[in-house]
mmCIF file of C-alpha atoms in Angstrom:
data_model
loop_
_atom_site.group_PDB
_atom_site.id
_atom_site.type_symbol
_atom_site.label_atom_id
_atom_site.label_comp_id
_atom_site.label_asym_id
_atom_site.label_seq_id
_atom_site.Cartn_x
_atom_site.Cartn_y
_atom_site.Cartn_z
ATOM 1 C CA MET A 132 -42.356 34.873 -78.303
ATOM 2 C CA ALA A 133 -38.870 33.955 -77.198
ATOM 3 C CA PHE A 134 -35.537 33.193 -78.882
ATOM 4 C CA VAL A 135 -35.143 30.026 -76.803
ATOM 5 C CA ASP A 136 -38.192 28.443 -78.488
ATOM 6 C CA ASN A 137 -37.498 29.404 -82.092
ATOM 7 C CA PHE A 138 -33.818 28.967 -83.005
ATOM 8 C CA TRP A 139 -33.218 25.213 -82.931
ATOM 9 C CA GLU A 140 -32.717 22.845 -85.871
ATOM 10 C CA SER A 141 -32.899 19.115 -86.489
ATOM 11 C CA ASP A 142 -29.294 18.870 -87.749
ATOM 12 C CA PHE A 143 -27.336 17.429 -84.798
ATOM 13 C CA THR A 144 -24.295 19.637 -85.400
ATOM 14 C CA GLY A 145 -26.149 22.524 -87.050
ATOM 15 C CA VAL A 146 -25.469 26.112 -85.985
ATOM 16 C CA GLN A 147 -27.870 28.074 -88.213
ATOM 17 C CA GLY A 148 -30.029 29.152 -85.262
ATOM 18 C CA TYR A 149 -27.028 30.418 -83.308
ATOM 19 C CA GLU A 150 -25.592 32.183 -86.361
ATOM 20 C CA ALA A 151 -28.922 33.925 -87.005
ATOM 21 C CA LEU A 152 -28.969 35.214 -83.415
ATOM 22 C CA LEU A 153 -25.311 36.263 -83.535
ATOM 23 C CA LYS A 154 -25.834 38.126 -86.813
ATOM 24 C CA ARG A 155 -28.802 39.965 -85.279
ATOM 25 C CA LEU A 156 -26.632 41.161 -82.372
ATOM 26 C CA LYS A 157 -23.805 42.203 -84.692
ATOM 27 C CA ASP A 158 -26.283 44.107 -86.860
ATOM 28 C CA GLY A 159 -27.495 45.793 -83.672
ATOM 29 C CA LYS A 160 -23.917 46.692 -82.799
ATOM 30 C CA ARG A 161 -23.446 48.244 -86.255
ATOM 31 C CA MET A 162 -26.709 50.171 -85.872
ATOM 32 C CA THR A 163 -25.582 51.505 -82.486
ATOM 33 C CA ALA A 164 -22.268 52.644 -83.972
ATOM 34 C CA ASP A 165 -24.122 54.359 -86.838
ATOM 35 C CA PHE A 166 -26.356 56.114 -84.327
ATOM 36 C CA GLU A 167 -23.320 57.259 -82.351
ATOM 37 C CA ASP A 168 -21.815 58.746 -85.524
ATOM 38 C CA PHE A 169 -25.142 60.385 -86.302
ATOM 39 C CA LEU A 170 -25.149 62.087 -82.890
ATOM 40 C CA LYS A 171 -21.562 63.279 -83.377
ATOM 41 C CA GLN A 172 -22.393 64.906 -86.720
ATOM 42 C CA ARG A 173 -25.635 66.326 -85.331
ATOM 43 C CA ALA A 174 -23.738 67.964 -82.427
ATOM 44 C CA LYS A 175 -21.166 69.354 -84.862
ATOM 45 C CA ALA A 176 -23.911 70.840 -87.014
ATOM 46 C CA GLU A 177 -25.513 72.488 -83.956
ATOM 47 C CA GLU A 178 -22.141 73.901 -82.897
ATOM 48 C CA ASN A 179 -21.387 75.313 -86.356
ATOM 49 C CA TYR A 180 -24.855 76.837 -86.601
ATOM 50 C CA ALA A 181 -24.485 78.390 -83.142
ATOM 51 C CA LYS A 182 -21.132 79.945 -84.052
ATOM 52 C CA GLU A 183 -22.565 81.372 -87.267
ATOM 53 C CA LEU A 184 -25.533 82.934 -85.428
ATOM 54 C CA MET A 185 -23.295 84.576 -82.816
ATOM 55 C CA LYS A 186 -20.878 85.773 -85.542
ATOM 56 C CA ILE A 187 -23.752 87.350 -87.483
ATOM 57 C CA SER A 188 -25.016 89.087 -84.365
ATOM 58 C CA LYS A 189 -21.561 90.425 -83.447
ATOM 59 C CA ASN A 190 -20.705 91.723 -86.936
ATOM 60 C CA ALA A 191 -24.069 93.304 -87.593
ATOM 61 C CA GLN A 192 -23.809 97.093 -88.358
ATOM 62 C CA GLY A 193 -26.762 99.459 -88.555
ATOM 63 C CA LEU A 194 -25.156 101.905 -86.086
ATOM 64 C CA CYS A 195 -26.610 104.911 -87.910
ATOM 65 C CA GLU A 196 -30.174 104.029 -87.021
ATOM 66 C CA ILE A 197 -31.939 106.103 -84.395
ATOM 67 C CA GLY A 198 -35.139 106.130 -82.423
ATOM 68 C CA THR A 199 -37.504 103.209 -81.944
ATOM 69 C CA LEU A 200 -36.230 101.396 -85.030
ATOM 70 C CA LYS A 201 -32.736 101.338 -83.487
ATOM 71 C CA ALA A 202 -34.215 99.699 -80.337
ATOM 72 C CA ALA A 203 -35.916 97.055 -82.463
ATOM 73 C CA TRP A 204 -32.694 96.427 -84.349
ATOM 74 C CA ASP A 205 -30.713 96.054 -81.117
ATOM 75 C CA ALA A 206 -33.298 93.626 -79.782
ATOM 76 C CA LEU A 207 -33.109 91.559 -82.974
ATOM 77 C CA LYS A 208 -29.311 91.308 -82.710
ATOM 78 C CA SER A 209 -29.553 90.370 -79.023
ATOM 79 C CA GLU A 210 -32.134 87.645 -79.656
ATOM 80 C CA THR A 211 -30.025 86.287 -82.525
ATOM 81 C CA GLU A 212 -27.055 85.963 -80.180
ATOM 82 C CA ALA A 213 -29.279 84.282 -77.559
ATOM 83 C CA CYS A 214 -30.503 81.815 -80.161
ATOM 84 C CA GLY A 215 -26.869 80.982 -80.969
ATOM 85 C CA ARG A 216 -26.184 80.306 -77.299
ATOM 86 C CA GLU A 217 -29.182 77.942 -77.193
ATOM 87 C CA HIS A 218 -27.859 75.963 -80.140
ATOM 88 C CA MET A 219 -24.390 75.806 -78.559
ATOM 89 C CA ALA A 220 -25.943 74.428 -75.376
ATOM 90 C CA ALA A 221 -27.815 71.876 -77.468
ATOM 91 C CA ALA A 222 -24.548 70.804 -79.121
ATOM 92 C CA GLN A 223 -22.949 70.263 -75.714
ATOM 93 C CA ARG A 224 -25.934 68.222 -74.502
ATOM 94 C CA LEU A 225 -25.782 66.007 -77.589
ATOM 95 C CA THR A 226 -22.082 65.343 -76.954
ATOM 96 C CA ASN A 227 -22.147 64.849 -73.193
ATOM 97 C CA GLU A 228 -25.578 63.354 -72.520
ATOM 98 C CA LEU A 229 -26.193 61.274 -75.655
ATOM 99 C CA GLU A 230 -23.087 60.571 -77.725
ATOM 100 C CA LYS A 231 -20.965 59.497 -74.746
ATOM 101 C CA VAL A 232 -23.814 57.425 -73.288
ATOM 102 C CA VAL A 233 -24.297 55.586 -76.598
ATOM 103 C CA ARG A 234 -20.573 54.869 -76.820
ATOM 104 C CA ASP A 235 -20.503 53.414 -73.276
ATOM 105 C CA PHE A 236 -23.628 51.352 -73.957
ATOM 106 C CA ARG A 237 -22.147 49.899 -77.143
ATOM 107 C CA GLU A 238 -19.044 48.779 -75.220
ATOM 108 C CA LYS A 239 -21.199 47.195 -72.509
ATOM 109 C CA GLN A 240 -23.207 45.275 -75.097
ATOM 110 C CA ARG A 241 -20.027 44.058 -76.786
ATOM 111 C CA GLU A 242 -18.667 42.631 -73.541
ATOM 112 C CA GLY A 243 -21.913 40.788 -72.737
ATOM 113 C CA ARG A 244 -22.155 39.343 -76.238
ATOM 114 C CA LYS A 245 -18.483 38.332 -76.285
ATOM 115 C CA ARG A 246 -18.691 36.330 -73.046
ATOM 116 C CA THR A 247 -21.747 34.390 -74.182
ATOM 117 C CA GLU A 248 -20.313 33.857 -77.659
ATOM 118 C CA GLU A 249 -17.110 32.334 -76.257
ATOM 119 C CA ILE A 250 -19.001 29.959 -73.964
ATOM 120 C CA LEU A 251 -21.253 28.665 -76.738
ATOM 121 C CA LYS A 252 -18.428 28.305 -79.258
ATOM 122 C CA LYS A 253 -16.568 26.154 -76.746
ATOM 123 C CA ALA A 254 -19.677 23.985 -76.192
ATOM 124 C CA GLN A 255 -20.176 23.650 -79.947
ATOM 125 C CA GLY A 256 -16.570 22.544 -80.402
ATOM 126 C CA THR A 257 -16.905 19.949 -77.652
ATOM 127 C CA LYS A 258 -20.112 18.576 -79.135
ATOM 128 C CA ARG A 259 -18.638 18.447 -82.645
ATOM 129 C CA SER A 260 -15.552 16.561 -81.400
ATOM 130 C CA ALA A 261 -17.714 14.110 -79.450
ATOM 131 C CA PHE A 262 -19.900 13.581 -82.524
ATOM 132 C CA ASN A 263 -16.898 12.853 -84.755
ATOM 133 C CA HIS A 264 -15.480 10.465 -82.162
ATOM 134 C CA GLU A 265 -18.822 8.667 -81.829
ATOM 135 C CA SER A 266 -19.092 8.274 -85.612
ATOM 136 C CA LYS A 267 -15.571 6.858 -85.787
ATOM 137 C CA CYS A 268 -16.185 4.407 -82.909
ATOM 138 C CA LYS A 269 -19.451 3.272 -84.465
ATOM 139 C CA SER A 270 -17.782 2.602 -87.826
ATOM 140 C CA ASP A 271 -14.963 0.692 -86.116
ATOM 141 C CA TYR A 272 -17.493 -1.293 -84.089
ATOM 142 C CA VAL A 273 -19.457 -2.319 -87.189
ATOM 143 C CA THR A 274 -16.292 -3.288 -89.065
ATOM 144 C CA LYS A 275 -14.957 -5.445 -86.225
ATOM 145 C CA CYS A 276 -18.311 -7.155 -85.707
ATOM 146 C CA LYS A 277 -18.382 -8.112 -89.371
ATOM 147 C CA SER A 278 -14.795 -9.380 -89.181
ATOM 148 C CA ALA A 279 -15.586 -11.469 -86.092
ATOM 149 C CA ASP A 280 -18.659 -12.974 -87.725
ATOM 150 C CA LYS A 281 -16.675 -13.833 -90.828
ATOM 151 C CA ALA A 282 -13.846 -15.406 -88.801
ATOM 152 C CA GLU A 283 -16.254 -17.529 -86.750
ATOM 153 C CA GLU A 284 -18.109 -18.613 -89.875
ATOM 154 C CA ASN A 285 -14.814 -19.569 -91.542
ATOM 155 C CA ALA A 286 -13.792 -21.685 -88.534
ATOM 156 C CA GLU A 287 -17.136 -23.486 -88.509
ATOM 157 C CA LYS A 288 -17.075 -24.265 -92.238
ATOM 158 C CA ASN A 289 -13.541 -25.705 -92.309
ATOM 159 C CA THR A 290 -13.784 -28.398 -89.634
ATOM 160 C CA GLN A 291 -12.271 -30.868 -92.096
ATOM 161 C CA LEU A 292 -8.890 -29.096 -92.015
ATOM 162 C CA PRO A 293 -5.973 -30.523 -90.066
ATOM 163 C CA PRO A 294 -6.230 -29.894 -86.320
ATOM 164 C CA LYS A 295 -3.390 -27.327 -86.296
ATOM 165 C CA LYS A 296 -4.918 -25.191 -89.071
ATOM 166 C CA LEU A 297 -8.361 -25.545 -87.537
ATOM 167 C CA GLU A 298 -6.996 -24.381 -84.200
ATOM 168 C CA ASP A 299 -5.406 -21.357 -85.915
ATOM 169 C CA LEU A 300 -8.758 -20.433 -87.405
ATOM 170 C CA ARG A 301 -10.464 -20.703 -84.030
ATOM 171 C CA VAL A 302 -7.802 -18.574 -82.367
ATOM 172 C CA LYS A 303 -8.258 -15.913 -85.047
ATOM 173 C CA ALA A 304 -12.025 -16.042 -84.601
ATOM 174 C CA LYS A 305 -11.672 -15.685 -80.833
ATOM 175 C CA ARG A 306 -9.289 -12.758 -81.224
ATOM 176 C CA ALA A 307 -11.628 -11.088 -83.740
ATOM 177 C CA ARG A 308 -14.532 -11.468 -81.288
ATOM 178 C CA GLN A 309 -12.466 -9.892 -78.492
ATOM 179 C CA LEU A 310 -11.649 -6.942 -80.745
ATOM 180 C CA SER A 311 -15.341 -6.515 -81.625
ATOM 181 C CA GLU A 312 -16.235 -6.512 -77.919
ATOM 182 C CA GLN A 313 -13.574 -3.886 -77.249
ATOM 183 C CA ALA A 314 -14.915 -1.799 -80.116
ATOM 184 C CA ASP A 315 -18.426 -2.227 -78.715
ATOM 185 C CA GLN A 316 -17.292 -0.898 -75.318
ATOM 186 C CA ALA A 317 -15.538 2.067 -76.957
ATOM 187 C CA TYR A 318 -18.649 2.790 -79.008
ATOM 188 C CA GLN A 319 -20.878 2.759 -75.911
ATOM 189 C CA GLU A 320 -18.530 5.136 -74.103
ATOM 190 C CA ALA A 321 -18.513 7.439 -77.133
ATOM 191 C CA VAL A 322 -22.320 7.539 -77.120
ATOM 192 C CA ILE A 323 -22.294 8.446 -73.413
ATOM 193 C CA ASN A 324 -19.734 11.209 -73.985
ATOM 194 C CA LEU A 325 -21.715 12.559 -76.934
ATOM 195 C CA ASP A 326 -24.908 12.574 -74.863
ATOM 196 C CA ASP A 327 -23.144 14.531 -72.101
ATOM 197 C CA ALA A 328 -21.758 16.991 -74.663
ATOM 198 C CA GLN A 329 -25.224 17.385 -76.204
ATOM 199 C CA VAL A 330 -26.858 18.101 -72.830
ATOM 200 C CA SER A 331 -24.125 20.627 -71.973
ATOM 201 C CA TRP A 332 -24.419 22.338 -75.369
ATOM 202 C CA GLU A 333 -28.200 22.499 -75.177
ATOM 203 C CA ARG A 334 -27.990 24.115 -71.738
ATOM 204 C CA ASP A 335 -25.448 26.666 -72.994
ATOM 205 C CA MET A 336 -27.575 27.293 -76.105
ATOM 206 C CA GLU A 337 -30.613 28.020 -73.921
ATOM 207 C CA ASN A 338 -28.561 30.451 -71.837
ATOM 208 C CA CYS A 339 -27.218 32.029 -75.023
ATOM 209 C CA CYS A 340 -30.748 32.525 -76.411
ATOM 210 C CA ARG A 341 -31.920 34.154 -73.195
ATOM 211 C CA THR A 342 -28.824 36.357 -72.913
ATOM 212 C CA PHE A 343 -28.996 37.439 -76.556
ATOM 213 C CA GLN A 344 -32.700 38.251 -76.228
ATOM 214 C CA ASP A 345 -31.997 40.274 -73.070
ATOM 215 C CA LEU A 346 -29.250 42.182 -74.891
ATOM 216 C CA GLU A 347 -31.449 42.792 -77.923
ATOM 217 C CA GLU A 348 -34.420 43.931 -75.849
ATOM 218 C CA GLU A 349 -32.115 46.216 -73.875
ATOM 219 C CA ARG A 350 -30.632 47.636 -77.080
ATOM 220 C CA ILE A 351 -34.005 48.331 -78.682
ATOM 221 C CA ALA A 352 -35.287 50.003 -75.506
ATOM 222 C CA PHE A 353 -32.070 52.030 -75.124
ATOM 223 C CA MET A 354 -32.117 53.190 -78.752
ATOM 224 C CA ARG A 355 -35.771 54.140 -78.469
ATOM 225 C CA ASN A 356 -35.196 56.133 -75.268
ATOM 226 C CA THR A 357 -32.070 57.825 -76.638
ATOM 227 C CA MET A 358 -33.859 58.842 -79.830
ATOM 228 C CA TRP A 359 -36.602 60.230 -77.646
ATOM 229 C CA LYS A 360 -34.070 62.332 -75.701
ATOM 230 C CA LEU A 361 -32.608 63.577 -78.982
ATOM 231 C CA THR A 362 -35.997 64.834 -80.111
ATOM 232 C CA ASN A 363 -36.461 66.591 -76.774
ATOM 233 C CA VAL A 364 -33.117 68.380 -77.204
ATOM 234 C CA GLY A 365 -34.141 69.538 -80.669
ATOM 235 C CA SER A 366 -37.561 70.672 -79.460
ATOM 236 C CA SER A 367 -36.077 72.675 -76.589
ATOM 237 C CA VAL A 368 -33.903 74.778 -78.943
ATOM 238 C CA ALA A 369 -36.826 76.478 -80.617
ATOM 239 C CA VAL A 370 -40.564 76.033 -80.358
ATOM 240 C CA GLN A 371 -40.833 76.593 -84.121
ATOM 241 C CA GLU A 372 -38.897 73.378 -84.719
ATOM 242 C CA ASP A 373 -41.252 71.330 -82.542
ATOM 243 C CA GLU A 374 -43.520 70.439 -85.457
ATOM 244 C CA LEU A 375 -40.602 68.796 -87.243
ATOM 245 C CA TYR A 376 -39.920 66.598 -84.248
ATOM 246 C CA GLU A 377 -43.572 65.871 -83.517
ATOM 247 C CA HIS A 378 -43.671 63.391 -86.318
ATOM 248 C CA VAL A 379 -40.628 61.622 -84.867
ATOM 249 C CA ARG A 380 -42.234 61.460 -81.429
ATOM 250 C CA ALA A 381 -45.419 60.074 -82.937
ATOM 251 C CA VAL A 382 -43.411 57.331 -84.596
ATOM 252 C CA LEU A 383 -41.460 56.605 -81.398
ATOM 253 C CA GLU A 384 -44.710 56.268 -79.447
ATOM 254 C CA HIS A 385 -45.476 53.213 -81.547
ATOM 255 C CA CYS A 386 -42.040 51.610 -80.985
ATOM 256 C CA GLU A 387 -42.482 48.445 -78.948
ATOM 257 C CA VAL A 388 -39.710 46.019 -77.902
ATOM 258 C CA SER A 389 -41.958 42.968 -78.133
ATOM 259 C CA GLN A 390 -43.154 43.892 -81.633
ATOM 260 C CA ASP A 391 -39.587 44.153 -82.970
ATOM 261 C CA ILE A 392 -38.573 40.892 -81.344
ATOM 262 C CA GLU A 393 -41.615 39.132 -82.851
ATOM 263 C CA LEU A 394 -40.964 40.541 -86.322
ATOM 264 C CA PHE A 395 -37.341 39.359 -86.250
ATOM 265 C CA ILE A 396 -38.362 35.899 -85.163
ATOM 266 C CA GLN A 397 -41.000 35.670 -87.923
ATOM 267 C CA GLN A 398 -38.498 36.665 -90.608
ATOM 268 C CA LYS A 399 -35.407 34.789 -89.444
ATOM 269 C CA ARG A 400 -36.597 31.859 -87.365
ATOM 270 C CA THR A 401 -34.957 28.535 -88.166
ATOM 271 C CA GLY A 402 -37.384 26.215 -86.441
ATOM 272 C CA ASP A 403 -38.546 24.851 -83.085
ATOM 273 C CA ILE A 404 -37.341 21.248 -83.466
ATOM 274 C CA ARG A 405 -34.272 20.427 -81.417
ATOM 275 C CA PRO A 406 -31.764 17.753 -82.500
ATOM 276 C CA THR A 407 -32.803 14.188 -81.675
ATOM 277 C CA PRO A 408 -30.259 12.456 -79.412
ATOM 278 C CA ILE A 409 -28.158 9.841 -81.193
ATOM 279 C CA GLU A 410 -28.742 6.513 -79.512
ATOM 280 C CA TYR A 411 -26.587 3.444 -79.180
ATOM 281 C CA GLU A 412 -27.297 0.922 -81.970
ATOM 282 C CA ASN A 413 -26.404 -2.657 -81.129
ATOM 283 C CA PHE A 414 -25.059 -4.485 -84.145
ATOM 284 C CA TYR A 415 -27.227 -7.549 -83.441
ATOM 285 C CA GLY A 416 -30.405 -5.614 -82.640
ATOM 286 C CA ASN A 417 -30.305 -6.285 -78.892
ATOM 287 C CA ASN A 418 -31.410 -3.775 -76.269
ATOM 288 C CA PRO A 419 -28.696 -1.330 -75.092
ATOM 289 C CA PRO A 420 -26.799 -2.313 -71.944
ATOM 290 C CA GLU A 421 -28.247 -0.985 -68.703
ATOM 291 C CA SER A 422 -24.897 0.724 -67.996
ATOM 292 C CA ILE A 423 -25.582 3.382 -70.653
ATOM 293 C CA ARG A 424 -29.361 3.348 -70.795
ATOM 294 C CA PRO A 425 -30.036 6.111 -68.195
ATOM 295 C CA SER A 426 -27.519 8.543 -69.616
ATOM 296 C CA TYR A 427 -29.135 9.015 -72.996
ATOM 297 C CA GLN A 428 -32.748 7.975 -72.359
ATOM 298 C CA ARG A 429 -33.359 9.742 -69.077
ATOM 299 C CA GLU A 430 -34.264 13.090 -70.630
ATOM 300 C CA LYS A 431 -36.380 11.467 -73.371
ATOM 301 C CA GLU A 432 -38.450 9.547 -70.799
ATOM 302 C CA LEU A 433 -38.867 12.689 -68.684
ATOM 303 C CA LYS A 434 -40.131 14.658 -71.695
ATOM 304 C CA LEU A 435 -42.578 11.834 -72.533
ATOM 305 C CA GLN A 436 -43.979 11.944 -68.991
ATOM 306 C CA GLN A 437 -44.373 15.720 -69.217
ATOM 307 C CA GLN A 438 -46.228 15.411 -72.547
ATOM 308 C CA GLN A 439 -48.570 12.780 -71.084
ATOM 309 C CA GLN A 440 -49.294 14.983 -68.056
ATOM 310 C CA GLN A 441 -49.974 17.961 -70.317
ATOM 311 C CA GLN A 442 -52.339 15.910 -72.504
ATOM 312 C CA ALA A 443 -54.188 14.684 -69.400
ATOM 313 C CA HIS A 444 -54.549 18.282 -68.171
ATOM 314 C CA GLN A 445 -55.854 19.441 -71.551
ATOM 315 C CA HIS A 446 -58.310 16.533 -71.596
ATOM 316 C CA GLN A 447 -59.681 17.575 -68.195
ATOM 317 C CA GLN A 448 -60.134 21.168 -69.445
ATOM 318 C CA SER A 449 -61.820 20.172 -72.746
ATOM 319 C CA PRO A 450 -65.606 20.118 -73.173
ATOM 320 C CA ALA A 451 -65.473 16.352 -73.686
ATOM 321 C CA ALA A 452 -64.125 15.820 -70.144
ATOM 322 C CA HIS A 453 -67.473 16.974 -68.700
ATOM 323 C CA VAL A 454 -69.814 15.582 -71.294
ATOM 324 C CA ARG A 455 -71.599 13.385 -68.751
ATOM 325 C CA THR A 456 -72.244 16.059 -66.116
ATOM 326 C CA ASP A 457 -72.297 19.441 -67.828
ATOM 327 C CA PRO A 458 -75.133 20.491 -70.157
ATOM 328 C CA LEU A 459 -74.251 19.959 -73.820
ATOM 329 C CA PRO A 460 -74.596 22.717 -76.463
ATOM 330 C CA GLN A 461 -78.108 23.017 -77.938
ATOM 331 C CA PRO A 462 -78.386 20.218 -80.579
ATOM 332 C CA PRO A 463 -79.976 20.722 -83.979
ATOM 333 C CA PRO A 464 -83.719 19.863 -84.286
ATOM 334 C CA PRO A 465 -84.251 16.077 -84.374
ATOM 335 C CA ASP A 466 -85.054 14.375 -87.652
ATOM 336 C CA PRO A 467 -88.869 14.008 -88.085
ATOM 337 C CA GLY A 468 -88.305 10.360 -89.014
ATOM 338 C CA CYS A 469 -86.612 9.563 -85.680
ATOM 339 C CA ASP A 470 -88.924 8.192 -82.971
ATOM 340 C CA GLY A 471 -86.128 8.020 -80.328
ATOM 341 C CA GLU A 472 -87.650 4.989 -78.617
ATOM 342 C CA GLU A 473 -84.416 3.082 -77.939
ATOM 343 C CA ASP A 474 -83.327 3.133 -74.260
ATOM 344 C CA GLY A 475 -79.654 3.014 -73.169
ATOM 345 C CA TYR A 476 -76.672 2.343 -75.447
ATOM 346 C CA GLY A 477 -78.105 -0.475 -77.539
ATOM 347 C CA THR A 478 -75.598 -2.484 -79.601
ATOM 348 C CA ILE A 479 -76.302 -2.991 -83.292
ATOM 349 C CA GLY A 480 -73.958 -5.231 -85.279
ATOM 350 C CA MET A 481 -72.071 -3.630 -88.160
ATOM 351 C CA ASP A 482 -73.198 -6.387 -90.531
ATOM 352 C CA ASN A 483 -76.794 -5.259 -89.941
ATOM 353 C CA VAL A 484 -76.169 -1.716 -91.176
ATOM 354 C CA GLY A 485 -77.647 -1.015 -94.568
ATOM 355 C CA GLY A 486 -79.748 -4.191 -94.709
ATOM 356 C CA GLY A 487 -76.940 -6.765 -94.402
ATOM 357 C CA SER A 488 -77.647 -10.183 -92.874
ATOM 358 C CA GLY A 489 -76.404 -10.808 -89.357
ATOM 359 C CA GLY A 490 -79.047 -12.833 -87.588
ATOM 360 C CA GLY A 491 -81.084 -9.700 -86.568
ATOM 361 C CA SER A 492 -83.304 -7.055 -88.062
ATOM 362 C CA ALA A 493 -81.588 -4.758 -90.595
ATOM 363 C CA VAL A 494 -80.754 -1.244 -89.425
ATOM 364 C CA VAL A 495 -81.279 1.476 -92.012
ATOM 365 C CA PRO A 496 -78.888 4.428 -91.569
ATOM 366 C CA LEU A 497 -80.707 7.684 -90.782
ATOM 367 C CA GLY A 498 -78.119 9.782 -92.536
ATOM 368 C CA ARG A 499 -74.587 11.113 -92.193
ATOM 369 C CA VAL A 500 -73.095 13.853 -90.023
ATOM 370 C CA ARG A 501 -69.757 15.726 -89.995
ATOM 371 C CA ALA A 502 -67.780 16.249 -86.774
ATOM 372 C CA LEU A 503 -67.366 19.898 -85.741
ATOM 373 C CA TYR A 504 -64.922 19.179 -82.895
ATOM 374 C CA ASP A 505 -62.601 16.452 -81.640
ATOM 375 C CA TYR A 506 -64.199 14.033 -79.148
ATOM 376 C CA GLU A 507 -62.527 11.367 -76.989
ATOM 377 C CA ALA A 508 -64.722 8.408 -75.990
ATOM 378 C CA GLN A 509 -65.505 8.302 -72.253
ATOM 379 C CA GLY A 510 -66.316 4.572 -72.207
ATOM 380 C CA GLU A 511 -66.445 1.419 -74.315
ATOM 381 C CA GLU A 512 -70.012 2.240 -75.436
ATOM 382 C CA GLU A 513 -68.848 5.496 -77.106
ATOM 383 C CA ILE A 514 -66.767 6.270 -80.219
ATOM 384 C CA SER A 515 -63.973 8.812 -80.660
ATOM 385 C CA PHE A 516 -63.671 11.120 -83.677
ATOM 386 C CA HIS A 517 -61.823 14.170 -84.986
ATOM 387 C CA ASP A 518 -62.954 17.440 -86.490
ATOM 388 C CA GLY A 519 -64.059 16.769 -90.090
ATOM 389 C CA ASP A 520 -64.802 13.015 -89.707
ATOM 390 C CA THR A 521 -68.019 11.713 -91.369
ATOM 391 C CA ILE A 522 -70.173 9.472 -89.127
ATOM 392 C CA VAL A 523 -73.059 7.230 -90.257
ATOM 393 C CA VAL A 524 -76.077 7.766 -87.948
ATOM 394 C CA LEU A 525 -77.878 4.526 -87.007
ATOM 395 C CA GLU A 526 -80.223 5.803 -84.343
ATOM 396 C CA LYS A 527 -81.062 9.021 -82.499
ATOM 397 C CA GLU A 528 -81.333 7.945 -78.859
ATOM 398 C CA ASP A 529 -82.460 11.300 -77.442
ATOM 399 C CA GLU A 530 -81.843 15.012 -77.834
ATOM 400 C CA ASN A 531 -78.227 14.650 -76.696
ATOM 401 C CA TRP A 532 -76.887 11.235 -77.810
ATOM 402 C CA TRP A 533 -76.990 9.401 -81.139
ATOM 403 C CA LEU A 534 -75.770 5.991 -82.234
ATOM 404 C CA GLY A 535 -73.401 5.789 -85.214
ATOM 405 C CA THR A 536 -70.469 4.057 -86.886
ATOM 406 C CA LEU A 537 -67.027 5.349 -87.901
ATOM 407 C CA ARG A 538 -64.100 3.375 -89.324
ATOM 408 C CA GLY A 539 -65.660 0.019 -88.355
ATOM 409 C CA CYS A 540 -66.416 1.113 -84.780
ATOM 410 C CA GLN A 541 -69.948 1.544 -83.470
ATOM 411 C CA GLY A 542 -71.046 3.523 -80.429
ATOM 412 C CA MET A 543 -72.743 6.553 -78.956
ATOM 413 C CA PHE A 544 -71.619 10.169 -79.536
ATOM 414 C CA PRO A 545 -72.905 13.654 -78.522
ATOM 415 C CA CYS A 546 -74.992 15.095 -81.345
ATOM 416 C CA SER A 547 -74.027 18.652 -80.391
ATOM 417 C CA TYR A 548 -70.503 17.902 -81.650
ATOM 418 C CA VAL A 549 -71.674 17.278 -85.253
ATOM 419 C CA GLU A 550 -73.695 18.788 -88.064
ATOM 420 C CA GLU A 551 -76.014 16.857 -90.377
ATOM 421 C CA LEU A 552 -75.111 16.507 -94.030
ATOM 422 C CA GLY A 553 -77.708 16.926 -96.736
#
């Protein structure tokens, strides 16, 4: 799953998808900062513990002891001091190898997020301004068209007025029509500008989704690896503490970047429907001028062609595409009452089904079947149906093909695609 396919919305100026992604990255930034603070406190605790161990070893008395017990006591104090040195080394590793690395990584993530955030905010502002301008031009266009129509109607109705007044009305009507044409031109230009802004924003939004997903995947992987290093530092201090960290390692072994990304998308996704482009609407219902047609319909027509090509490819890969040449699935046993003597795709009128009169012998339905799969007719003699459709069986041609009716259409269909109803 990918961010670029799951954080769009139908609202033309909506930003919920972007805000959900941005919040996720900011939450990740906060988590990274919390982890950095955790490492700092952990290193401080190791350092304090190390100092206490070495202080205990140095201040230990027991100088009056003699013999083998004195040797054991000296060894105990020496090992205690060595253990303190191990913890001090661990504190230094936590500070130099982990805490500093996390701090540098957090700064790197911030810079990458900031650049992408600025680019998309600029694109959103441009699109919002173009949208507001288009709405204003459209309203002005509609108003001026109505005024021009009213002025022309007024001039036509008052032909009985004196010539001078009538001429004034015609001049006003002509001027009103010129203003409506100017408003129409401004409206068309606004639609073109909005379409350009929309295409630019959508491209920047796609780049933003990919960049944010790259940053989030990198952060999750970095945090996982850094936590793993932390457990290794703790395990290296003392073998006895290894069992405490084993559980952490077991949990980290199940940490997967793709699983976290998928979980976030499932919980916070806003949709996969992108905004529909706003098209030019001629006041009189005419087709849009050719001068603006390519700019806002080009992408729509391209997407339609891609969908048609994809559907054609899926049709070629479906079982129905090879129904004439490939063996069909084993059909259910034929009905004992079916003699299967009809040859070819015989045509039986619908008004003959069920004993109706139609100038021929009545055809008694053999029963009903339910479609198990979708099937697309491969010729005029066949019928198409969808999974779940109920078909009336008129004749069982052979072990593979039956004749039936569905929604007023009659034709052949593969019997292996259906199941008989009781």
